[in-house]
CSV table of N, CA and C in Angstrom, one decimal:
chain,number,residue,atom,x,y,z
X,1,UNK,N,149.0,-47.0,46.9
X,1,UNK,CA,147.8,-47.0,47.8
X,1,UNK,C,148.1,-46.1,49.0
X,2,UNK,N,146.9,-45.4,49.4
X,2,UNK,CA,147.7,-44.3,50.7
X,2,UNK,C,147.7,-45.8,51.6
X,3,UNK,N,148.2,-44.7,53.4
X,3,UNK,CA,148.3,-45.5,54.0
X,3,UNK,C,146.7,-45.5,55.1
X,4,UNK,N,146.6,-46.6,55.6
X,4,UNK,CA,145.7,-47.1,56.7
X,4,UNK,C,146.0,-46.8,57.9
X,5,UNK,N,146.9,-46.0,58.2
X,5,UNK,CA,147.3,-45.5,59.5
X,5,UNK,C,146.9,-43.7,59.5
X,6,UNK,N,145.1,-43.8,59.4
X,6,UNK,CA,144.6,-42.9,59.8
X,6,UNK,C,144.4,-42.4,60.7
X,7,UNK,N,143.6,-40.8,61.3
X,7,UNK,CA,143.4,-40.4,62.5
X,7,UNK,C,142.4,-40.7,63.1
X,8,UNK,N,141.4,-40.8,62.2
X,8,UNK,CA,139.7,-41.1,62.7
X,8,UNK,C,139.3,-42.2,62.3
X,9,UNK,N,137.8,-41.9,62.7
X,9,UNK,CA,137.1,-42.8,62.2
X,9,UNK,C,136.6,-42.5,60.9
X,10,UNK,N,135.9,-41.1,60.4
X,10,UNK,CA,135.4,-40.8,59.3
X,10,UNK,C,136.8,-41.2,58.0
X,11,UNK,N,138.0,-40.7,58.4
X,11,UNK,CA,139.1,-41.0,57.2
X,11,UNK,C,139.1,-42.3,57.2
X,12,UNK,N,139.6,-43.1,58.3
X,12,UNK,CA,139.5,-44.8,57.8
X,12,UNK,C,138.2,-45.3,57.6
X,13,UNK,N,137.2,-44.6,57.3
X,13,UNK,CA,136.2,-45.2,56.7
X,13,UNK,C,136.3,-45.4,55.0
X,14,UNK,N,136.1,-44.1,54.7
X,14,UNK,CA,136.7,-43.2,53.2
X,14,UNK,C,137.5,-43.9,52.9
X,15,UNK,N,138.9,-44.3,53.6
X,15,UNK,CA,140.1,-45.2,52.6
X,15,UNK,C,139.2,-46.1,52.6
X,16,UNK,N,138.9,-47.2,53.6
X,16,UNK,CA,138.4,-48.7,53.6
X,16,UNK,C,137.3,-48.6,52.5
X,17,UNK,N,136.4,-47.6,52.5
X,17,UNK,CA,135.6,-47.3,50.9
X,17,UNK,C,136.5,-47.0,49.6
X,18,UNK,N,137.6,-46.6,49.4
X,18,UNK,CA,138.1,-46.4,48.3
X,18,UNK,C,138.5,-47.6,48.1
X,19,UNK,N,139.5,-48.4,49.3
X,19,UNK,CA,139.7,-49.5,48.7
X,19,UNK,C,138.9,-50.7,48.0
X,20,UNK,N,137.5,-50.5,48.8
X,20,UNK,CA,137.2,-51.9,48.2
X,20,UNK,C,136.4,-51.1,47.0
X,21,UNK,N,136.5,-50.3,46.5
X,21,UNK,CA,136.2,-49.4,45.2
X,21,UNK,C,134.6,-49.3,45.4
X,22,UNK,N,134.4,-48.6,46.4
X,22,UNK,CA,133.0,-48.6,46.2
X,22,UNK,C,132.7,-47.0,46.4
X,23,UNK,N,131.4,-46.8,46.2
X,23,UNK,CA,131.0,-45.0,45.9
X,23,UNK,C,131.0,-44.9,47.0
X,24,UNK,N,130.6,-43.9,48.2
X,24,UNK,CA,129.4,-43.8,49.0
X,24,UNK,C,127.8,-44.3,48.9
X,25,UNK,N,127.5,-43.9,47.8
X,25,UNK,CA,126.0,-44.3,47.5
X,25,UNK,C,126.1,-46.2,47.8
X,26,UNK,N,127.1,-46.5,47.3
X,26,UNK,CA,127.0,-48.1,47.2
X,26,UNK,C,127.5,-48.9,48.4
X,27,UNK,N,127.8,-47.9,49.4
X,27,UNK,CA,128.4,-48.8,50.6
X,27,UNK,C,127.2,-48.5,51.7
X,28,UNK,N,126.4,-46.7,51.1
X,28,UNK,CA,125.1,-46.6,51.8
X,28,UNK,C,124.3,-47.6,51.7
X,29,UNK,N,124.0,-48.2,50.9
X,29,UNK,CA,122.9,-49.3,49.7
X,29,UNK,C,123.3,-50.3,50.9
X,30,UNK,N,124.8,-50.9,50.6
X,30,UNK,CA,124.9,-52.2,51.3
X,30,UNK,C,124.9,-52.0,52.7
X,31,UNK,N,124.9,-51.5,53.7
X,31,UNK,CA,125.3,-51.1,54.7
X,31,UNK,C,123.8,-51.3,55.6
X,32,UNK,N,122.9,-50.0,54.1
X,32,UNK,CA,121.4,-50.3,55.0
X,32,UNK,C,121.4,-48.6,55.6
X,33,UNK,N,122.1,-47.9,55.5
X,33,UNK,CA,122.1,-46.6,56.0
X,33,UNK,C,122.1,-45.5,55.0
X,34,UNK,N,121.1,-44.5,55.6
X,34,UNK,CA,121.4,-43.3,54.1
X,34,UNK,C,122.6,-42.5,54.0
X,35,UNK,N,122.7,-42.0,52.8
X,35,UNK,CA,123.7,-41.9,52.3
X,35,UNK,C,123.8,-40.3,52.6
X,36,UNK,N,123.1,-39.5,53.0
X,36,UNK,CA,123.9,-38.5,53.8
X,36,UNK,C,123.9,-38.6,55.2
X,37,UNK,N,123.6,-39.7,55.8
X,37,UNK,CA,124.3,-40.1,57.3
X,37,UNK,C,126.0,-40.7,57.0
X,38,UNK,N,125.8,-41.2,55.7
X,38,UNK,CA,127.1,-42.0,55.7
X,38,UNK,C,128.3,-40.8,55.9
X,39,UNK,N,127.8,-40.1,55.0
X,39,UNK,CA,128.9,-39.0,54.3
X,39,UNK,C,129.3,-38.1,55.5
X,40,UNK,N,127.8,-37.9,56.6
X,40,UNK,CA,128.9,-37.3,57.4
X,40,UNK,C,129.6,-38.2,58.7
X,41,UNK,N,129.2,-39.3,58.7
X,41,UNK,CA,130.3,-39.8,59.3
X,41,UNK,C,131.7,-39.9,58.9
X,42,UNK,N,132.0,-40.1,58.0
X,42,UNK,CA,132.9,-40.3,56.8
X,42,UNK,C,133.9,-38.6,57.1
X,43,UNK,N,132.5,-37.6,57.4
X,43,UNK,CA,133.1,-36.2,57.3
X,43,UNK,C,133.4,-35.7,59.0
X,44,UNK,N,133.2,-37.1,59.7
X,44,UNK,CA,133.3,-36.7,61.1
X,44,UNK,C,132.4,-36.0,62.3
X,45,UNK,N,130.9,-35.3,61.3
X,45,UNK,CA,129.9,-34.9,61.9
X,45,UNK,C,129.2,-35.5,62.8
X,46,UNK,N,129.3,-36.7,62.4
X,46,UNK,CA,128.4,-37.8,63.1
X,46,UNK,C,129.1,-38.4,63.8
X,47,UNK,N,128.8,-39.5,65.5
X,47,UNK,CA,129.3,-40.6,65.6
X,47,UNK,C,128.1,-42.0,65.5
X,48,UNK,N,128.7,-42.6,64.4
X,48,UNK,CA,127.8,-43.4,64.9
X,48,UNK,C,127.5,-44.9,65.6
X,49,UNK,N,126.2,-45.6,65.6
X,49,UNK,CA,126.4,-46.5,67.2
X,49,UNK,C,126.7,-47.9,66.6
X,50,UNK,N,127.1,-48.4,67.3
X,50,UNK,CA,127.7,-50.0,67.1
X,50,UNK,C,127.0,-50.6,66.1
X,51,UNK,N,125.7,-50.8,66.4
X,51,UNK,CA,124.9,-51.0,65.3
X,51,UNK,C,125.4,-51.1,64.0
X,52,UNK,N,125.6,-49.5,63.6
X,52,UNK,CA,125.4,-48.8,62.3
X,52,UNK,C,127.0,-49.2,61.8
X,53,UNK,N,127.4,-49.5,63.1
X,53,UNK,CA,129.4,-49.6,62.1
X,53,UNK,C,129.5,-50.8,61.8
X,54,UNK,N,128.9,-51.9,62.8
X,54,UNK,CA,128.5,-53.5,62.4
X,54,UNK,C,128.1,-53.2,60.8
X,55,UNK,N,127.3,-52.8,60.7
X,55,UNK,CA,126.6,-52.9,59.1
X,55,UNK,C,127.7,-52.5,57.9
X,56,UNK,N,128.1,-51.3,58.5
X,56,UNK,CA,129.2,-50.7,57.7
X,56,UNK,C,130.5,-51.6,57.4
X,57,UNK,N,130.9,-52.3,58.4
X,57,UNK,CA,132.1,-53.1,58.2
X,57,UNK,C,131.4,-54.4,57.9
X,58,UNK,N,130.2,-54.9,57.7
X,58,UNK,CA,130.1,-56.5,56.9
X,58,UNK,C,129.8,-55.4,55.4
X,59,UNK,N,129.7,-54.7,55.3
X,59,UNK,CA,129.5,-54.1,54.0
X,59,UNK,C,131.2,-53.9,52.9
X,60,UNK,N,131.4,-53.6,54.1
X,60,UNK,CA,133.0,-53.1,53.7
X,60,UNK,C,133.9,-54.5,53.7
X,61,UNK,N,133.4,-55.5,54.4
X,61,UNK,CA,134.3,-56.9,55.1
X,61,UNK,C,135.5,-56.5,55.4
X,62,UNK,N,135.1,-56.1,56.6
X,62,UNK,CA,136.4,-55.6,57.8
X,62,UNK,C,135.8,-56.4,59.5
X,63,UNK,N,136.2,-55.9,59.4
X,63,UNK,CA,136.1,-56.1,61.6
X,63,UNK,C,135.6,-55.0,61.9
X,64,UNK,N,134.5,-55.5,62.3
X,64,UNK,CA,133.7,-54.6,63.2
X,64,UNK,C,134.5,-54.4,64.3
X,65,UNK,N,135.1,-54.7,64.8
X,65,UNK,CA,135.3,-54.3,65.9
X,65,UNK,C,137.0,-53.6,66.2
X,66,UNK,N,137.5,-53.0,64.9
X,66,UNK,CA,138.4,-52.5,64.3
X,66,UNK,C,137.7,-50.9,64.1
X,67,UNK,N,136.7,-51.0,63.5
X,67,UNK,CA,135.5,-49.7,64.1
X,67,UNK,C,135.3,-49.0,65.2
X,68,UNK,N,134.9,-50.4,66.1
X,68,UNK,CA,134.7,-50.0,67.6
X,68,UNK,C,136.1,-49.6,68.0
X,69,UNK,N,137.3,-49.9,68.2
X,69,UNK,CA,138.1,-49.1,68.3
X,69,UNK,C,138.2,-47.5,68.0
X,70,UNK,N,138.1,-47.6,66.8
X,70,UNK,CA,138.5,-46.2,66.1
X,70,UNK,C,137.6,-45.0,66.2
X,71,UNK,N,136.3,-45.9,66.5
X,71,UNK,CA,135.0,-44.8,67.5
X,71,UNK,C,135.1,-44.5,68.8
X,72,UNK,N,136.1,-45.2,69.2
X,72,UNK,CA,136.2,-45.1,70.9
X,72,UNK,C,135.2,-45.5,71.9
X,73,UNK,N,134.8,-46.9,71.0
X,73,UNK,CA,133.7,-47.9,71.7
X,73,UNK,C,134.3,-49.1,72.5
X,74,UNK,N,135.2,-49.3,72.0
X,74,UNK,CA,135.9,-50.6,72.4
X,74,UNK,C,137.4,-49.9,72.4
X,75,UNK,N,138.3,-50.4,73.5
X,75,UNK,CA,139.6,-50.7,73.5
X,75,UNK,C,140.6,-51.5,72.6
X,76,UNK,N,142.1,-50.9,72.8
X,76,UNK,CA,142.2,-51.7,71.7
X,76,UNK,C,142.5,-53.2,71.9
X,77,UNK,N,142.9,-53.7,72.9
X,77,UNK,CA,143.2,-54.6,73.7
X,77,UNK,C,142.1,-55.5,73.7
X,78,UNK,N,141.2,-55.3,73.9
X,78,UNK,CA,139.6,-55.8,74.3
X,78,UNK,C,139.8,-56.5,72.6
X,79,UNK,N,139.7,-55.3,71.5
X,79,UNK,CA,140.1,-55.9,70.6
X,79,UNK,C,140.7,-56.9,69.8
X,80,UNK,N,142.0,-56.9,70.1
X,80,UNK,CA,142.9,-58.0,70.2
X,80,UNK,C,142.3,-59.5,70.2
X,81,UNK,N,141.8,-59.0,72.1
X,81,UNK,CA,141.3,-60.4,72.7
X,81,UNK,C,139.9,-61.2,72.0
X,82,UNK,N,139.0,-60.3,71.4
X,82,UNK,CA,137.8,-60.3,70.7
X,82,UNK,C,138.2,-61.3,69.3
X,83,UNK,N,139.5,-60.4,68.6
X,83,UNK,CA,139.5,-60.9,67.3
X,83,UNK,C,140.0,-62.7,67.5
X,84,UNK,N,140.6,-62.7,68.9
X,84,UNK,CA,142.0,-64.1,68.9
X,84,UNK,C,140.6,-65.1,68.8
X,85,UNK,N,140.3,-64.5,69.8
X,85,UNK,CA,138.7,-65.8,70.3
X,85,UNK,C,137.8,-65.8,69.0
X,86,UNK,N,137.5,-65.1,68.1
X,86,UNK,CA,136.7,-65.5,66.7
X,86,UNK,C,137.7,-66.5,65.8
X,87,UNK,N,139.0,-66.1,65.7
X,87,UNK,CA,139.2,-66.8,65.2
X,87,UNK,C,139.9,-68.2,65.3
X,88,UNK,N,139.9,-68.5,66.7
X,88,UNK,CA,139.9,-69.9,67.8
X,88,UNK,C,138.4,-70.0,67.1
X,89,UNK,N,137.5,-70.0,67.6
X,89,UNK,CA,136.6,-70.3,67.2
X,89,UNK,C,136.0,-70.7,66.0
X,90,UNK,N,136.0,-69.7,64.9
X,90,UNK,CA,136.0,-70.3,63.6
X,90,UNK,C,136.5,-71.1,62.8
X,91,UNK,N,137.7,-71.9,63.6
X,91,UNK,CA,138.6,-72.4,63.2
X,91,UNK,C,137.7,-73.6,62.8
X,92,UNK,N,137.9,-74.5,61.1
X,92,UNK,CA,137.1,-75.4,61.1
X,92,UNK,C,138.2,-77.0,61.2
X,93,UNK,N,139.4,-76.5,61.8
X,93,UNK,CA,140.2,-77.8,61.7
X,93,UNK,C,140.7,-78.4,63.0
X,94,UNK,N,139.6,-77.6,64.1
X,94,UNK,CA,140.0,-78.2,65.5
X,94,UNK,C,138.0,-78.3,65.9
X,95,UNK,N,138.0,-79.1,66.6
X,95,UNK,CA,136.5,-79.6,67.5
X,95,UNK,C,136.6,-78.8,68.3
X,96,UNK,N,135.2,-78.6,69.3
X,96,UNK,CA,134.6,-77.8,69.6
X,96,UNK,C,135.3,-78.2,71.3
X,97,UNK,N,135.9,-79.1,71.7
X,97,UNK,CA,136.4,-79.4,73.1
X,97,UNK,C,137.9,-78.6,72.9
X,98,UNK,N,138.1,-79.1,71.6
X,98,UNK,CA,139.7,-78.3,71.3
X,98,UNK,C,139.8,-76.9,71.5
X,99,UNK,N,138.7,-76.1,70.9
X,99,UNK,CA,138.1,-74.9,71.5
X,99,UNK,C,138.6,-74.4,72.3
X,100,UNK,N,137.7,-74.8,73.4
X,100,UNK,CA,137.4,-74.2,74.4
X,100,UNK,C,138.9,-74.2,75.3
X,101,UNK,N,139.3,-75.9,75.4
X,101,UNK,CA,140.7,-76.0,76.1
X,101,UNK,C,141.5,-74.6,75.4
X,102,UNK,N,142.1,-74.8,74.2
X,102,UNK,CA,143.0,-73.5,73.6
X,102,UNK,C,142.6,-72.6,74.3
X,103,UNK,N,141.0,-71.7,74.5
X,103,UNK,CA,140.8,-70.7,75.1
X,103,UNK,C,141.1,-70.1,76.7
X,104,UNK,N,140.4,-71.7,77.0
X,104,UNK,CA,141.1,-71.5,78.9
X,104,UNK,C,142.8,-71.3,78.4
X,105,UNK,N,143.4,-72.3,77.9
X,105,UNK,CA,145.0,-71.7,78.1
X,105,UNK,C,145.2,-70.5,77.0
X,106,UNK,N,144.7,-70.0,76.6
X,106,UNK,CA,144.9,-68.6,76.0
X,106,UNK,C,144.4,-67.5,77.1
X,107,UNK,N,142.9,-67.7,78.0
X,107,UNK,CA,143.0,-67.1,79.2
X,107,UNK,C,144.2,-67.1,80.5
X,108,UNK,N,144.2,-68.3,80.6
X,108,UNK,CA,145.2,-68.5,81.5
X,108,UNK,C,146.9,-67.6,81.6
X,109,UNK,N,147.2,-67.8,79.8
X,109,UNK,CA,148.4,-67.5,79.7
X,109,UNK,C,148.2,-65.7,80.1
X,110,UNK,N,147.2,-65.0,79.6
X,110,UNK,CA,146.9,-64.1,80.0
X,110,UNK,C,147.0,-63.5,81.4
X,111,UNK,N,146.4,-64.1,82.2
X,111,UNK,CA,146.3,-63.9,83.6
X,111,UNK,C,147.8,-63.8,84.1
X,112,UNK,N,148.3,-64.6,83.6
X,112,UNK,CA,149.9,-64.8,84.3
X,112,UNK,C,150.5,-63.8,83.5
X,113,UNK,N,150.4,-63.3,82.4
X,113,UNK,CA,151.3,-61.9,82.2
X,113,UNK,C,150.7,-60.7,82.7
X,114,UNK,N,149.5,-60.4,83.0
X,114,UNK,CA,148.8,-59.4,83.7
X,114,UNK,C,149.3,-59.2,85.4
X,115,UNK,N,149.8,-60.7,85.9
X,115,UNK,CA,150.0,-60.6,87.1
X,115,UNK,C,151.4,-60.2,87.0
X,116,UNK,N,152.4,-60.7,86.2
X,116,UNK,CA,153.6,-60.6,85.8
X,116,UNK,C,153.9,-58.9,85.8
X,117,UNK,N,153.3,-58.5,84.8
X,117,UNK,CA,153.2,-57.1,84.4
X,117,UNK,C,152.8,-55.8,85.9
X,118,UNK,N,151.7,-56.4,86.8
X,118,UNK,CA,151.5,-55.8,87.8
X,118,UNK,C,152.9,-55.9,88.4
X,119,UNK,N,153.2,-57.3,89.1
X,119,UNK,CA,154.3,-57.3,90.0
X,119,UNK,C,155.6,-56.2,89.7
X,120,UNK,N,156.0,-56.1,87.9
X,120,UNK,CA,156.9,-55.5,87.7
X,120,UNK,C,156.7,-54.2,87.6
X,121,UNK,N,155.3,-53.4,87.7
X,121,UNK,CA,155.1,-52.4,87.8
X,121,UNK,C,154.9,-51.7,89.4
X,122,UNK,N,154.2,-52.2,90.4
X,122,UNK,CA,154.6,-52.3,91.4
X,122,UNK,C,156.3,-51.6,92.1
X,123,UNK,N,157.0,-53.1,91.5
X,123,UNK,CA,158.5,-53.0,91.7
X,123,UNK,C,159.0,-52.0,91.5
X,124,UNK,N,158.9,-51.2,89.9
X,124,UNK,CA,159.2,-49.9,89.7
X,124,UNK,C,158.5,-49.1,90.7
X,125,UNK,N,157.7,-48.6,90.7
X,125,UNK,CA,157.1,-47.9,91.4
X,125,UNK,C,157.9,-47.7,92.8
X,126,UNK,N,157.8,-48.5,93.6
X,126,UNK,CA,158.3,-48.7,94.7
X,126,UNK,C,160.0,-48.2,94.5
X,127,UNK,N,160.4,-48.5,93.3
X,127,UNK,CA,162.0,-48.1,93.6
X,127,UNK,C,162.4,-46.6,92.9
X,128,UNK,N,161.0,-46.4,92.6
X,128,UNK,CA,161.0,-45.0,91.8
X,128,UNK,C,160.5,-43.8,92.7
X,129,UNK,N,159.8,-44.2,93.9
X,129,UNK,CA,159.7,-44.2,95.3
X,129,UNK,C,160.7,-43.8,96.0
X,130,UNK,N,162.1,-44.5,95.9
X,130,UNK,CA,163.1,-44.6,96.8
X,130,UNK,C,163.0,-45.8,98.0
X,131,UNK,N,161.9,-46.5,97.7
X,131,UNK,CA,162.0,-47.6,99.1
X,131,UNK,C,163.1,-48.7,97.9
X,132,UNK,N,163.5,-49.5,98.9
X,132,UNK,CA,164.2,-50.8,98.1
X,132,UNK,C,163.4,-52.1,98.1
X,133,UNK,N,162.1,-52.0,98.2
X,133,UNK,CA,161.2,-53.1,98.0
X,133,UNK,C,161.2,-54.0,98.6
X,134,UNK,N,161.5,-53.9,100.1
X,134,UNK,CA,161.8,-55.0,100.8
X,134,UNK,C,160.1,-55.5,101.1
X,135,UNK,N,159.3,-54.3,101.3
X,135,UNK,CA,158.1,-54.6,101.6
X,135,UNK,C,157.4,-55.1,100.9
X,136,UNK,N,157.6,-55.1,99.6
X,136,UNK,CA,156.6,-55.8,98.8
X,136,UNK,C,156.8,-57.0,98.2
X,137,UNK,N,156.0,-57.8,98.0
X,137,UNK,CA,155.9,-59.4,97.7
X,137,UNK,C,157.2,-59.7,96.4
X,138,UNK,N,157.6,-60.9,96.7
X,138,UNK,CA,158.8,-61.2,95.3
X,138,UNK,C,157.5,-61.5,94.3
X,139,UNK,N,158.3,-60.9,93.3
X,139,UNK,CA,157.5,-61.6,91.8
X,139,UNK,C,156.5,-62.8,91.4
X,140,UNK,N,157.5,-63.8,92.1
X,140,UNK,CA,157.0,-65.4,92.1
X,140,UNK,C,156.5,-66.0,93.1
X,141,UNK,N,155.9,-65.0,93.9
X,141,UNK,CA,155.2,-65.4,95.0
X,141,UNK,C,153.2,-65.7,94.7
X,142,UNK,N,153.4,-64.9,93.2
X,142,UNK,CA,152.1,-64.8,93.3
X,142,UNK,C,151.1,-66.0,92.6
């Protein structure tokens, strides 16, 4: 099988259509879009809108939002955080209080590597600077 570590969007569309063995005509059909809009997206002519790649990827059963990436609608990170929370969510072997708690501390834990990650970028910076960082806050102050 080639690989999935394509350039675009039009090529990872094409593989994700070869793989689930479908034509063009048949992923136009299921998708709901014609089939020479498909083809030039596929051929890179087109970009098209969130909408139209939602359709394309419940057609395909992928992640829409695996799309939005690769269209340069969404980040990839946003992504990440998008996919963690659907599938917290869909989860059918935790309640709906269990939920939400996992999410605050999946937020939470977040926040504290973001601040983590600033402080140590910061710190470089400043010593990449030439200062010895006396000015700026310790790490675990924050």
């Amino acid at each position: 099988m080639a690989s999935l570590n394509v350039g675009n969007l039009g090529e990872y569309l094409r593989e994700q259509r070869r793989t689930a063995q479908l034509s063009l005509r048949q992923l136009a059909e299921a998708a709901g879009v014609s089939n020479p809009y498909l083809s030039q997206i596929e051929r890179g002519l087109r970009k098209p809108s969130a909408e139209v790649l939602q359709q394309v990827a419940k057609a395909l059963r992928i992640s829409a939002e695996t799309l939005y990436v690769r269209a340069g609608i969404l980040d990839e990170k946003e992504r990440e955080e998008l996919e963690t929370r659907a599938v917290v969510l869909a989860d059918p072997s935790i309640n709906e209080r269990q939920k939400q708690v996992l999410l605050q501390i999946y937020d939470s834990f977040r926040k504290e590597n973001a601040a983590e990650a600033a402080a140590a970028s910061a710190s470089a910076a400043a010593a990449a600077n030439g200062g010895d960082g006396a000015d700026a806050p310790a790490a675990d102050t924050l």
